[in-house]
Amino acid sequence: MDQRMYVDKIFERATIRGIADYLLFGLGPDEDDRSYEERLDEPYLRFEKAVEKYDKSKTSELLDLCNEVSSETASVYIAYGASQRPVLRSKTAEMRS
């Protein structure tokens, strides 16, 4: 199989989640057919219960700070990903030619 066919086969199976998992953790994604909302709600609810053990307030500073960290992390990853788009595009074009 030549390199171009190999690359095409990879991109046929590529998903945003698969690419993100590979870039972040070096492995493929676990099978998960939940919606984005369900995937986000599950760990957030677990975190909320853990915070409740230490801070019973409904407006916990810990929850606010966690949301701030999560939001900023997502923002940085999105900005970084967007900045790498031209690099990925040129590398893909090189591989195809």
XYZ file of C-alpha atoms in Angstrom:
97
model
C 0.000 0.000 0.000
C 1.520 3.320 -0.977
C 1.760 6.202 1.498
C -1.134 8.149 0.006
C -3.557 5.220 0.308
C -2.368 4.680 3.882
C -3.027 8.314 4.796
C -6.440 8.218 3.089
C -7.390 5.124 5.139
C -6.385 6.899 8.350
C -8.513 9.942 7.547
C -11.503 7.786 6.615
C -11.622 6.526 10.204
C -10.573 9.756 11.898
C -12.986 11.547 14.182
C -12.447 14.762 16.099
C -12.523 12.822 19.352
C -10.130 10.183 18.044
C -7.648 12.799 16.889
C -7.931 14.744 20.158
C -7.449 11.587 22.254
C -4.453 10.571 20.189
C -2.840 14.010 20.432
C -3.531 14.335 24.160
C -2.995 10.770 25.343
C -1.335 8.876 22.484
C -4.137 6.366 22.118
C -7.435 5.859 20.357
C -10.751 6.867 21.901
C -12.790 4.577 24.089
C -16.073 3.648 22.458
C -18.597 6.175 23.764
C -21.847 6.971 22.023
C -23.093 9.469 24.582
C -23.890 13.018 23.501
C -21.437 15.832 24.239
C -23.793 17.066 26.929
C -23.925 13.668 28.653
C -20.153 13.315 28.465
C -19.695 16.711 30.127
C -22.439 16.281 32.719
C -21.146 13.008 34.173
C -17.738 14.215 35.463
C -19.164 17.601 36.440
C -21.815 15.985 38.642
C -19.182 13.744 40.264
C -17.022 16.802 40.931
C -19.981 18.720 42.324
C -20.695 15.884 44.788
C -17.049 15.777 45.870
C -16.996 19.553 46.444
C -20.182 19.252 48.494
C -18.260 17.153 51.040
C -16.036 20.147 51.798
C -18.245 23.114 50.955
C -22.035 22.886 51.294
C -22.596 26.285 49.684
C -24.556 26.247 46.417
C -22.279 29.043 45.188
C -19.037 27.345 46.123
C -15.820 29.136 45.247
C -14.347 25.733 44.380
C -17.018 25.165 41.712
C -16.477 28.650 40.308
C -12.720 28.144 40.134
C -13.103 24.717 38.542
C -15.384 26.186 35.885
C -12.876 28.961 35.265
C -9.984 26.489 34.904
C -12.023 24.261 32.596
C -13.126 27.179 30.459
C -9.626 28.608 30.135
C -8.165 25.176 29.349
C -10.719 24.624 26.595
C -10.038 28.096 25.219
C -6.275 27.474 25.113
C -6.677 24.071 23.429
C -9.022 25.530 20.833
C -6.668 28.436 20.120
C -3.685 26.092 19.882
C -5.585 23.702 17.628
C -6.641 26.556 15.377
C -3.050 27.812 15.183
C -1.871 24.360 14.087
C -4.444 24.009 11.310
C -2.176 25.499 8.600
C 0.675 23.227 9.709
C -1.528 20.129 9.514
C -2.908 21.222 6.157
C 0.578 21.675 4.675
C 1.820 18.361 6.109
C -1.203 16.565 4.692
C -0.661 18.185 1.307
C 3.010 17.108 1.381
C 2.037 13.540 2.173
C -0.519 13.397 -0.617
C 1.865 14.647 -3.278
